[in-house]
PDB file of C-alpha atoms in Angstrom:
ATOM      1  CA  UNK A   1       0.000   0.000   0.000  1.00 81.00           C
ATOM      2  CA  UNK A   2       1.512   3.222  -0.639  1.00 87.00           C
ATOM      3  CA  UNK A   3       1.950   6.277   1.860  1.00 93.00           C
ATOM      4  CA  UNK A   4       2.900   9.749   2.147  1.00 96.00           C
ATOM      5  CA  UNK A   5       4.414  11.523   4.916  1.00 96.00           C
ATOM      6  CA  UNK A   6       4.410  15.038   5.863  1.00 97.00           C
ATOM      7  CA  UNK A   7       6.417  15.154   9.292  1.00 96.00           C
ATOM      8  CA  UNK A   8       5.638  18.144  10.396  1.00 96.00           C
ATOM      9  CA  UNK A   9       2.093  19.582  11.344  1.00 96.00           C
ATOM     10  CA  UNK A  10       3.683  23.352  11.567  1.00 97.00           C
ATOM     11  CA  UNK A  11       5.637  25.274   9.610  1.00 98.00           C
ATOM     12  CA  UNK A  12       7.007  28.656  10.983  1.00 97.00           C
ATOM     13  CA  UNK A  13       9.028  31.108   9.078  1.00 98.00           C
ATOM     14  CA  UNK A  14       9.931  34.320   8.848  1.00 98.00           C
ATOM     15  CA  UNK A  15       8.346  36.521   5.750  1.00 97.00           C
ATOM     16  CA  UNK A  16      11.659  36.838   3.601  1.00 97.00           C
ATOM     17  CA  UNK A  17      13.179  33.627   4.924  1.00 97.00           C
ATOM     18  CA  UNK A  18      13.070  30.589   2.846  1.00 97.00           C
ATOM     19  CA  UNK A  19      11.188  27.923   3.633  1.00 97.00           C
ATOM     20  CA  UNK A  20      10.831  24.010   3.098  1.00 97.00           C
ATOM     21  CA  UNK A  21       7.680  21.726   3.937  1.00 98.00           C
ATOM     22  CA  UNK A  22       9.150  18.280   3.628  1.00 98.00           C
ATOM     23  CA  UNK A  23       7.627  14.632   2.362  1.00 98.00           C
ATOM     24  CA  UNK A  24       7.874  11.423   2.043  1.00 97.00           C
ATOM     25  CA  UNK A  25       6.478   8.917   0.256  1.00 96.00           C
ATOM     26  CA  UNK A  26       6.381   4.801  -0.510  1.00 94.00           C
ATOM     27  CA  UNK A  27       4.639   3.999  -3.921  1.00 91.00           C
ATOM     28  CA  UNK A  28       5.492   0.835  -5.909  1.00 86.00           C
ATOM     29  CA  UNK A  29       6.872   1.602  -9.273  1.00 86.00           C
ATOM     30  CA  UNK A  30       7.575   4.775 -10.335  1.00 88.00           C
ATOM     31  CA  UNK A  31       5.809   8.374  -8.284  1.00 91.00           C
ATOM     32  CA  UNK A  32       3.822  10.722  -9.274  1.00 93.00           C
ATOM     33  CA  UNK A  33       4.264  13.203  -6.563  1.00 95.00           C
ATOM     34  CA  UNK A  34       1.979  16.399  -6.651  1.00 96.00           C
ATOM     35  CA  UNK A  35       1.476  19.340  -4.231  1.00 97.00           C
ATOM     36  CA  UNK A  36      -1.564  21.211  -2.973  1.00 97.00           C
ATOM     37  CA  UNK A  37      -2.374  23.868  -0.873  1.00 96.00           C
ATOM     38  CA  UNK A  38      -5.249  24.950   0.605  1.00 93.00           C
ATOM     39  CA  UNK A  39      -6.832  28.756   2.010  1.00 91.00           C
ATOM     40  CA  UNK A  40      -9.096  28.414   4.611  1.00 84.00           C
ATOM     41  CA  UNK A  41     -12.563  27.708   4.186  1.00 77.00           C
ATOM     42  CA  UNK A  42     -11.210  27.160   0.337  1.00 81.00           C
ATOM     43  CA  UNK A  43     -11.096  23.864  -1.632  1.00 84.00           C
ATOM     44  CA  UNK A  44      -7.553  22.603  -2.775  1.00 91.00           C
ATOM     45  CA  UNK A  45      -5.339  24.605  -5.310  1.00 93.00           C
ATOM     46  CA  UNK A  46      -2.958  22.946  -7.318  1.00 93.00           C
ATOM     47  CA  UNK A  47       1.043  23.934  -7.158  1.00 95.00           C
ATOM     48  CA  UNK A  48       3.180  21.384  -8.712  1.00 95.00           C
ATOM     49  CA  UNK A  49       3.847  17.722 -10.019  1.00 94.00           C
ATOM     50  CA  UNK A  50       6.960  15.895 -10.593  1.00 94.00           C
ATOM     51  CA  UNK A  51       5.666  12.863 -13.244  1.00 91.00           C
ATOM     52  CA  UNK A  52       9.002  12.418 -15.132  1.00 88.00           C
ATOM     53  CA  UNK A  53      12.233  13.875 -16.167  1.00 88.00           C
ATOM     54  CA  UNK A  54      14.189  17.251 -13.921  1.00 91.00           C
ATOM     55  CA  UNK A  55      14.289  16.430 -10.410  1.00 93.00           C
ATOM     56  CA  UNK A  56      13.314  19.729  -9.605  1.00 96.00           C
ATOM     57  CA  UNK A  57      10.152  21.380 -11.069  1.00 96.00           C
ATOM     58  CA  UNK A  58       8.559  24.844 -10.709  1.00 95.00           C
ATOM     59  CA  UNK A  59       5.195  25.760  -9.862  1.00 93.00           C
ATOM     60  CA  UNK A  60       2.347  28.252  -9.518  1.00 90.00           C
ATOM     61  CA  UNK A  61       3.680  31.226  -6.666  1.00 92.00           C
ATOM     62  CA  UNK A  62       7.248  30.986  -7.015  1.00 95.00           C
ATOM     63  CA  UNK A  63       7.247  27.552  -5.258  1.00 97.00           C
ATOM     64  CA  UNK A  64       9.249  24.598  -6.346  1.00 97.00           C
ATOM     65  CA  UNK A  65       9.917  21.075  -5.322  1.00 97.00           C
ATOM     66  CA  UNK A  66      12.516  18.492  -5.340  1.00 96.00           C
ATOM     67  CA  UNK A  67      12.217  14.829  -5.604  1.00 96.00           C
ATOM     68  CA  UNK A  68      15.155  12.848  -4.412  1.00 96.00           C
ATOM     69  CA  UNK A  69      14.485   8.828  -5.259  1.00 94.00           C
ATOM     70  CA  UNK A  70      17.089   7.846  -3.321  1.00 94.00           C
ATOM     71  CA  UNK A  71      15.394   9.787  -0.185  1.00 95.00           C
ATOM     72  CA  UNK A  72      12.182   8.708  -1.441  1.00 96.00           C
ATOM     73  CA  UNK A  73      11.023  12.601  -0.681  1.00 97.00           C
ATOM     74  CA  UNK A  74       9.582  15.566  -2.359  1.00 98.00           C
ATOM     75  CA  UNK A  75      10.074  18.477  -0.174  1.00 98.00           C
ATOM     76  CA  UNK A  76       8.674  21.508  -1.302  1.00 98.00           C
ATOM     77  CA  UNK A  77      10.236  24.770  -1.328  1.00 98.00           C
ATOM     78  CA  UNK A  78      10.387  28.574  -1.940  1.00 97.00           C
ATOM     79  CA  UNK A  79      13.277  31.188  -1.689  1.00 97.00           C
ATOM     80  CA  UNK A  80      11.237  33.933  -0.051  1.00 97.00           C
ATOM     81  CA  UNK A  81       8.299  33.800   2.027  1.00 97.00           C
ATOM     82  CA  UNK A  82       5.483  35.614   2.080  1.00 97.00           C
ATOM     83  CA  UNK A  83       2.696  36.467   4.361  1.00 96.00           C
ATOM     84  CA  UNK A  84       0.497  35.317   1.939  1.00 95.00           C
ATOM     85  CA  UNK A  85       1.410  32.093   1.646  1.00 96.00           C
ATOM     86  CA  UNK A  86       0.659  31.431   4.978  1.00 96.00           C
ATOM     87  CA  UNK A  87      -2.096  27.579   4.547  1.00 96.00           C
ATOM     88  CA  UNK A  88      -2.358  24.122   4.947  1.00 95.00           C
ATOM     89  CA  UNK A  89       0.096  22.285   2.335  1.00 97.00           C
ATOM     90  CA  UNK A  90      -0.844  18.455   0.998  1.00 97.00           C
ATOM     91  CA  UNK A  91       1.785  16.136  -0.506  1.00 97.00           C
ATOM     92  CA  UNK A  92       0.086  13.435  -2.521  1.00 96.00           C
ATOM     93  CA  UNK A  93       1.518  10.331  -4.143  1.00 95.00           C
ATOM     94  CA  UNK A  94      -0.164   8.031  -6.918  1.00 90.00           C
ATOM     95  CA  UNK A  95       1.462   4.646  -8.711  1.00 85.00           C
ATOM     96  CA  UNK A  96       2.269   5.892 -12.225  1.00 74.00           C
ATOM     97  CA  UNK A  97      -1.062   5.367 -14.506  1.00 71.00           C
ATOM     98  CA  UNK A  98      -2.776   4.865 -11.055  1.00 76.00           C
ATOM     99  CA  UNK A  99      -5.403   7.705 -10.215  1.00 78.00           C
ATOM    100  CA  UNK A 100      -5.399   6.582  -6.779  1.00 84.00           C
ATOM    101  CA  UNK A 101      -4.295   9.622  -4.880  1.00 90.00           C
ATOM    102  CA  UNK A 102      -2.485   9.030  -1.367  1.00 92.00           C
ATOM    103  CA  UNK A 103      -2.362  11.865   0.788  1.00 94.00           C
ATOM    104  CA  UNK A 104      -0.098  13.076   3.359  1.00 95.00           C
ATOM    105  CA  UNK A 105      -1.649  14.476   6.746  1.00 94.00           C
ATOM    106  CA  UNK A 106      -1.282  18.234   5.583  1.00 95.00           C
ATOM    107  CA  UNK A 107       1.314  20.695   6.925  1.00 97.00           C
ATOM    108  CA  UNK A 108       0.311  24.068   8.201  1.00 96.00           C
ATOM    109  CA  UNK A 109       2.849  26.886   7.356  1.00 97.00           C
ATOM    110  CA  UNK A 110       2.429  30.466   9.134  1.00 97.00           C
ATOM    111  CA  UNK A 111       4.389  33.136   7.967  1.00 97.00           C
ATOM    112  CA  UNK A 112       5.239  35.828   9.876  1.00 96.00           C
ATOM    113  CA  UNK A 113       5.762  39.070   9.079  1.00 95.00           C
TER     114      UNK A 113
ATOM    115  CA  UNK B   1      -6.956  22.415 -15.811  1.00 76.00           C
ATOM    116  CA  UNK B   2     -10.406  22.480 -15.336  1.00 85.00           C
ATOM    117  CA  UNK B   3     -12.982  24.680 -13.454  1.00 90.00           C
ATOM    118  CA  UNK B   4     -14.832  23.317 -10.908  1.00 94.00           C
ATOM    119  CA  UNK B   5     -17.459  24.054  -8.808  1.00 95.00           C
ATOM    120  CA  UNK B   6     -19.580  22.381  -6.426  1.00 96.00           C
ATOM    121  CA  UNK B   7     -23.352  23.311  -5.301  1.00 96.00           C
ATOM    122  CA  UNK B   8     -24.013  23.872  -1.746  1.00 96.00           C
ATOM    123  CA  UNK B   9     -20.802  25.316  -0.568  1.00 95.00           C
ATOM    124  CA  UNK B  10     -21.967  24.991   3.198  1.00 96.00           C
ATOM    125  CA  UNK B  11     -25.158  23.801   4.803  1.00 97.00           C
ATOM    126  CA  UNK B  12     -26.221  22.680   8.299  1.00 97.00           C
ATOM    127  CA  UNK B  13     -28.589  19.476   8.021  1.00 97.00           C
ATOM    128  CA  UNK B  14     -30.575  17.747  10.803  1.00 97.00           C
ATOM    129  CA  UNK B  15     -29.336  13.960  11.731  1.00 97.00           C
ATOM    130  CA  UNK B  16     -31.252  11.540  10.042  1.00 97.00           C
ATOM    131  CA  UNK B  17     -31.819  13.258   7.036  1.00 97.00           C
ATOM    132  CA  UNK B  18     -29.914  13.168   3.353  1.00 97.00           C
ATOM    133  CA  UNK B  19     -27.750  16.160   1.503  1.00 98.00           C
ATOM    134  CA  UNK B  20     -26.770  16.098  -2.440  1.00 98.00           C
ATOM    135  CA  UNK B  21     -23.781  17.711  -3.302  1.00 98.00           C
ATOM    136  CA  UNK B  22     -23.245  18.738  -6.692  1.00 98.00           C
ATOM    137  CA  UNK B  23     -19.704  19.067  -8.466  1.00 97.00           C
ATOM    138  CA  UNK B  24     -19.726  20.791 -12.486  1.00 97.00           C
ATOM    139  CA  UNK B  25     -17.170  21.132 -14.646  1.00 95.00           C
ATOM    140  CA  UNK B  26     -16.196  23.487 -17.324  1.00 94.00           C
ATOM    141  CA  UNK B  27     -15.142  20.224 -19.666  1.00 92.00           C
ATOM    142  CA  UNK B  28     -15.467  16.981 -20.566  1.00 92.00           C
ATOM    143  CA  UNK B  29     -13.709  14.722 -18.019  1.00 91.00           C
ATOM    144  CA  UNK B  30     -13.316  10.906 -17.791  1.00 88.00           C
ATOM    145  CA  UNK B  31     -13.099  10.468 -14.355  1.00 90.00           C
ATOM    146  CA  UNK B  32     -14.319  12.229 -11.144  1.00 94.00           C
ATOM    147  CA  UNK B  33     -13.771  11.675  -7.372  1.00 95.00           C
ATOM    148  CA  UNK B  34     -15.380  12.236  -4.531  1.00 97.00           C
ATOM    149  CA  UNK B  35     -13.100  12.666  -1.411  1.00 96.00           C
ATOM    150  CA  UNK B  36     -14.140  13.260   2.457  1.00 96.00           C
ATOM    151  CA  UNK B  37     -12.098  15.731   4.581  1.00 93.00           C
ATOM    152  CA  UNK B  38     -13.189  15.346   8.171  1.00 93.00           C
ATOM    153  CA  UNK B  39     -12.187  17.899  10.400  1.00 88.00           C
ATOM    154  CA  UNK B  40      -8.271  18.862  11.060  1.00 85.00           C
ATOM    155  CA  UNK B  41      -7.729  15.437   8.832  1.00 88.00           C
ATOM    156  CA  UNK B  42      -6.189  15.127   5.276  1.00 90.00           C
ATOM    157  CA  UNK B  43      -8.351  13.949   2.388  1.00 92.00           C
ATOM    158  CA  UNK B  44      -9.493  10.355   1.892  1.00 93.00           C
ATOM    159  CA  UNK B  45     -11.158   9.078  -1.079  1.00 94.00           C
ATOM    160  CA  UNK B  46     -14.751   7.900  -1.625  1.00 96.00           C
ATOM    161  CA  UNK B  47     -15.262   6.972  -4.425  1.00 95.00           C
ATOM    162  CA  UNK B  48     -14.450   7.688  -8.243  1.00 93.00           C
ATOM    163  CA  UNK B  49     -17.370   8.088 -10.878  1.00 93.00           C
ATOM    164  CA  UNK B  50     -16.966   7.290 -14.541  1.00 86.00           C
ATOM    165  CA  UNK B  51     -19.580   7.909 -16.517  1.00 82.00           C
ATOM    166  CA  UNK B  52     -21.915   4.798 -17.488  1.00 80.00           C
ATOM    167  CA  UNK B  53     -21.152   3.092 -14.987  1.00 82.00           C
ATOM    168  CA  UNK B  54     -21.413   2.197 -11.438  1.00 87.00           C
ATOM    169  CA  UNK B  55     -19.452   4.305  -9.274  1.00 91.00           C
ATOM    170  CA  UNK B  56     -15.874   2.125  -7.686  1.00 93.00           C
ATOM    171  CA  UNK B  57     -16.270   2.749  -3.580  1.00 95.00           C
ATOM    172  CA  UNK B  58     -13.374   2.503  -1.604  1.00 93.00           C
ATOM    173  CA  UNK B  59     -12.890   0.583   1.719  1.00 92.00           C
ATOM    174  CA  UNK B  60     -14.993   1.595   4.470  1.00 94.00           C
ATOM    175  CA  UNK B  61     -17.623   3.695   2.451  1.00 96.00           C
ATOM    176  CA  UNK B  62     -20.555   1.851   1.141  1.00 95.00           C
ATOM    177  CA  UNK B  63     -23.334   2.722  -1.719  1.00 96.00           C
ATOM    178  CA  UNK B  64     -26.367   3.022   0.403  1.00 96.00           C
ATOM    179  CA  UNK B  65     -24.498   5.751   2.444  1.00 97.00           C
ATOM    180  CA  UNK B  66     -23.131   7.695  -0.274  1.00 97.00           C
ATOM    181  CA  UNK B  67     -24.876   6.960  -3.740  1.00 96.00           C
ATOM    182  CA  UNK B  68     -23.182   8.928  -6.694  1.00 96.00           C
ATOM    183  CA  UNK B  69     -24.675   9.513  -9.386  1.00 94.00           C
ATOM    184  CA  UNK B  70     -22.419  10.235 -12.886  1.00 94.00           C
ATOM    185  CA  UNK B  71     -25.369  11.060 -15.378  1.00 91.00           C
ATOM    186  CA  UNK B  72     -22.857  12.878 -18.242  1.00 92.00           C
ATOM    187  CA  UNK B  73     -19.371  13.636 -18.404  1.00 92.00           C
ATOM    188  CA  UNK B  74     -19.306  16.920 -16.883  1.00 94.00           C
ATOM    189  CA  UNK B  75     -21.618  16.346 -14.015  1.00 95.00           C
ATOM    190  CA  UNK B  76     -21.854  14.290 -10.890  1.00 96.00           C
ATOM    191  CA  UNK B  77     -23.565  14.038  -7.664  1.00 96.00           C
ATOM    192  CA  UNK B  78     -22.777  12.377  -4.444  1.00 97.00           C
ATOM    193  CA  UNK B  79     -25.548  12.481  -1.200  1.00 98.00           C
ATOM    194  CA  UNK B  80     -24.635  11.860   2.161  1.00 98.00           C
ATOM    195  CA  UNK B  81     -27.718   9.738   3.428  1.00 97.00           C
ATOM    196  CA  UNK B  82     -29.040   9.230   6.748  1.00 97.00           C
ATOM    197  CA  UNK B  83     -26.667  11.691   8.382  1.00 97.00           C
ATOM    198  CA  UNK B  84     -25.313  11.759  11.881  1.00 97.00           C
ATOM    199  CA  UNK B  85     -22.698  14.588  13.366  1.00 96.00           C
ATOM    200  CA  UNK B  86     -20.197  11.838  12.297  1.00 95.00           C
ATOM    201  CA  UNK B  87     -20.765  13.357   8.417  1.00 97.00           C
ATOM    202  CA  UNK B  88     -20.125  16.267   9.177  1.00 97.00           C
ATOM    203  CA  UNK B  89     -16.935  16.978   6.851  1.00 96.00           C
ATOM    204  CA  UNK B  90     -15.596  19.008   3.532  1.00 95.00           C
ATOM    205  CA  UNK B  91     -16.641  16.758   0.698  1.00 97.00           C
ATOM    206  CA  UNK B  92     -14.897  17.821  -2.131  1.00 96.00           C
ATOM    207  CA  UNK B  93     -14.999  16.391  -6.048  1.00 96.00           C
ATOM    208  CA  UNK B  94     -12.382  15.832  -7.896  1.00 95.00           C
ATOM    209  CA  UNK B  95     -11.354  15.733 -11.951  1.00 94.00           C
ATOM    210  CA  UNK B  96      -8.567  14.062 -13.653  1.00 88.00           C
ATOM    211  CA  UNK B  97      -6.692  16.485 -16.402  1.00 81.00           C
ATOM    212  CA  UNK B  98      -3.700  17.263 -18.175  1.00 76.00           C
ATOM    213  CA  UNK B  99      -3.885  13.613 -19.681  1.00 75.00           C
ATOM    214  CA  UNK B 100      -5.178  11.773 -16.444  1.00 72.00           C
ATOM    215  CA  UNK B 101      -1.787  12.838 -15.083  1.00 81.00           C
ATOM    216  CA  UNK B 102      -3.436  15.329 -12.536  1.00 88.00           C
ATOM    217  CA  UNK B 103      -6.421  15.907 -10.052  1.00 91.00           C
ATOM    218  CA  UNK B 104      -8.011  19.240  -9.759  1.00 93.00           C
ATOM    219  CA  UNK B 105     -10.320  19.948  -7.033  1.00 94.00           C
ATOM    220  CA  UNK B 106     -13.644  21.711  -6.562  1.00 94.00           C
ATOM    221  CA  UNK B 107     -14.200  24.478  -3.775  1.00 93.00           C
ATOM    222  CA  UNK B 108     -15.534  21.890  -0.986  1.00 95.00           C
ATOM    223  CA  UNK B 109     -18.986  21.495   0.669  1.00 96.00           C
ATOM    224  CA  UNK B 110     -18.715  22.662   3.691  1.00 95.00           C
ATOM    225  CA  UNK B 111     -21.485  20.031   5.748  1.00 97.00           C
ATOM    226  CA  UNK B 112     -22.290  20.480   9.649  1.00 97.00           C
ATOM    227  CA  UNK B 113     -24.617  17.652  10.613  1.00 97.00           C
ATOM    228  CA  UNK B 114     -26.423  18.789  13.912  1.00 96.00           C
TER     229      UNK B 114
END
């Protein structure tokens, strides 16, 4: 059965700061590995997938993740925080061709100004 | 991607009695999904609808307590029947996209079952 991680329930980091909201995953086979985030009282937005090819892909907001096979993780990332993107951030895994999307718990990052 | 949106966003319901949610989408989609957030808890999946054809449930959710209906391949339904306060929850639909590759998500329906 596969599984996703997200070890931390909070995130805090200082607006300006960088910040990283790690994850793990186990799928069998090759990952898909996507990230969402989600506003309060707001359904989920998506940022970013890594299906295939650079280890590191860019997404919506200036965020960006990295997946590491040997680590099995796909932390995600972003130079310089803002205030803005203070919500709660899913990591989700599927089996490639699988629509079956495992979640992690959710990490809540607050960014302080 | 795809636009979703899902009819009611929120609504309070008395136990014991049934809600239909309603998820639409801007394009023609193969597949949709119905997921449950309960409260403070990541997203689990209930279900996915194709349409013509019986909705696939997933372990620990059960037809008679959450019938979908998939009637076209822009629309679906899913009611929460006979609720308790245990329902209460974001139930939010789902689309595949960009080649099956990814799942967008609707705003949520926001239920309180009192």
């Amino acid at each position: 059965a596969q599984s996703v991680a997200q070890p931390e329930d909070q995130v805090n980091v200082a607006e300006g700061n960088p910040l990283t909201v790690k994850c793990t995953y186990s799928v069998s086979g090759n990952p898909y590995l996507f990230w969402y985030v989600q506003y309060p009282n707001r359904g989920l937005q998506f940022l970013l997938k890594y299906i295939t090819g650079d280890n590191l892909v860019k997404g919506s907001y200036g965020f960006e993740a990295e997946f590491n096979k040997s680590q099995t993780s796909f932390h995600l990332k972003k130079p310089s925080a803002l205030v803005s993107d203070s919500a709660l951030y899913f990591c989700a895994a599927s089996g490639a061709g699988s629509y079956q999307l495992t979640f992690g718990k959710g990490t809540k990052l607050s960014v302080i100004p | 991607s795809a636009v979703i949106s899902q009819k009611p966003s929120r609504d309070i319901c008395q136990r014991g009695t049934s809600l239909t949610i309603q998820c639409q989408v801007d394009s023609q989609v193969t597949m949709m999904f119905w997921y449950r957030q309960q409260p403070g808890q990541s997203l689990t999946l209930i279900a996915t609808a194709n349409q013509g054809s019986e909705a696939t449930y997933e372990s620990g959710f059960v037809i008679d307590k959450f019938p979908i209906s998939r009637p076209n391949l822009t629309f679906s339904t899913l009611t929460v029947s006979n609720m308790s306060p245990e329902d209460s929850s974001i139930y939010l639909c789902s689309v595949d996209a960009d080649g099956g590759e990814t799942q967008y998500f609707g705003p949520g329906t926001r239920l309180l079952v009192l």
